[in-house]
């Protein structure tokens, strides 16, 4: 699986190729329902975005084949809900430990199917595993209430019960963590589930399912469907009245269509959707910290994160200095296959992603933006686009209103705090905003004025399993992680007790 050359492979290249093949071969590739892995009539390829080569093939379920997953989840629901919380917690803890022990294997699988650098993939395995640890701890803390009615004539008993079988749909950009962020609380709450990973990156979730099996998750409690026909396969499952919850992470466009579908059965939904994060740098900021923060917020996942800094807004007086420093740092980032040592700029997910980024940069330059670094797609095998810096980006440039999803830092300037906040909020999205300032009062004032579910105040990374992750406006509904994460998978039942 190393890039093909006309030269014979060296010993270290052969070793690397062997490591890659055995990591891929360790992943079961069937449909996973009721604790059994079964073959489907069709299979679909999984590609390495850094070479375009096919890594393996996995089940490509039809709607009829996929029905077995919901059947299994529905059949297992009652027993799983009745399983003692401590037991559910211990299963989650075991899965957490296995993931940590197998970090290298899971990270390599992720890098191969998604392209992100191995160091980031290891970070994602740790992040993903932490959701299981966090929700193992939450499983035994589901509480309720008991109170006297104001008139004193009855008692109110308030109980928390699992919502029921859940459908979990995840994107390709964080193939493992977006899965555990849903599976962890679902399992902790006593819900069974069917998970559908993105068709570009099914291997991480298939590997996770096998880890969960080994950790002792009973048959039917977690089921996995992989398919190239997401709409045809998921629509009947969403409309099936046995499904009681839809938790989706992906684009706002698809999220909106799934919300419409879920409305037909008034299904509970959680939506983690797209973003258009502003990154504000005030003239009183620690500029070095702001540059490092921008680098993290921009380049994590090769710019393919919902939390990526999409619009970098810098106060006039420090804008040139900031641009020079950020350009210098971006120019140093090594580009290559994610499996290569030291690489930071891996490939984008597919050729369409490179086309999109190329068009957005072309549009911005055409409207007067200044290209300071990169800006030319890289030909050859794999879907590479270089680290790119644009300054003087006009507000009308398409990339100011579109998720770039690539390694492009787009810098504009502002004069006043009010202007910065107005521009930052001028978007239908509201996932995360970042601001850098050393003025504490300004930091808090602007944090509150920003229309976002999350704010990075002097920080370029906000994600943490113990914190509530989610957006406002068209970036979503609900929160994942934190103390409230489990609530998304629980119903409140009130029992009025006569005396
Ligand atoms: P996507 O195209 O919306 O796909 C997300 C998932 O939905 C995939 O599994 C996809 O399957 C599936 N899907 C697509 N159409 C469907 C349909 N009609 N019915 C049922 N399932 C359907 O998003 P993506 O390109 O994978 O991910 C990138 C997007 O996710 C970005 O907008 C990013 O901002 C967002 N995101 C948000 C968060 C957050 O927490 N807010 C986190 C990560 C990513 P296929 O792969 O088969 O199309």
CSV table of C-alpha atoms in Angstrom, one decimal, residues 29-33 36-45 57-69 206 224-229 233:
chain,number,residue,atom,x,y,z
A,29,UNK,CA,-16.2,-6.2,6.9
A,30,UNK,CA,-19.7,-7.7,7.0
A,31,UNK,CA,-23.1,-6.4,8.2
A,32,UNK,CA,-23.1,-6.6,12.0
A,33,UNK,CA,-26.5,-7.5,13.4
A,36,UNK,CA,-23.3,-11.9,13.9
A,37,UNK,CA,-21.2,-10.7,10.9
A,38,UNK,CA,-23.0,-11.6,7.7
A,39,UNK,CA,-22.1,-11.2,4.0
A,40,UNK,CA,-24.3,-8.9,1.8
A,41,UNK,CA,-25.0,-9.5,-1.9
A,42,UNK,CA,-23.0,-6.4,-2.8
A,43,UNK,CA,-19.7,-5.0,-1.5
A,44,UNK,CA,-18.3,-1.5,-1.8
A,45,UNK,CA,-14.7,-0.4,-1.9
A,57,UNK,CA,-14.2,-3.9,0.4
A,58,UNK,CA,-17.0,-3.9,3.0
A,59,UNK,CA,-20.7,-4.9,3.0
A,60,UNK,CA,-22.9,-2.6,0.8
A,61,UNK,CA,-26.2,-3.3,2.5
A,62,UNK,CA,-29.5,-3.1,0.6
A,63,UNK,CA,-32.6,-1.7,2.5
A,64,UNK,CA,-33.8,-5.3,2.9
A,65,UNK,CA,-30.5,-6.5,4.4
A,66,UNK,CA,-30.2,-3.5,6.6
A,67,UNK,CA,-33.6,-4.3,8.2
A,68,UNK,CA,-31.9,-7.0,10.2
A,69,UNK,CA,-30.0,-4.4,12.2
A,206,UNK,CA,-16.4,-1.7,12.1
A,224,UNK,CA,-23.6,-1.7,12.2
A,225,UNK,CA,-24.8,-1.1,8.7
A,226,UNK,CA,-22.5,0.0,5.9
A,227,UNK,CA,-24.0,1.1,2.6
A,228,UNK,CA,-23.4,3.2,-0.5
A,229,UNK,CA,-27.2,3.9,-0.6
A,233,UNK,CA,-31.3,2.3,3.5
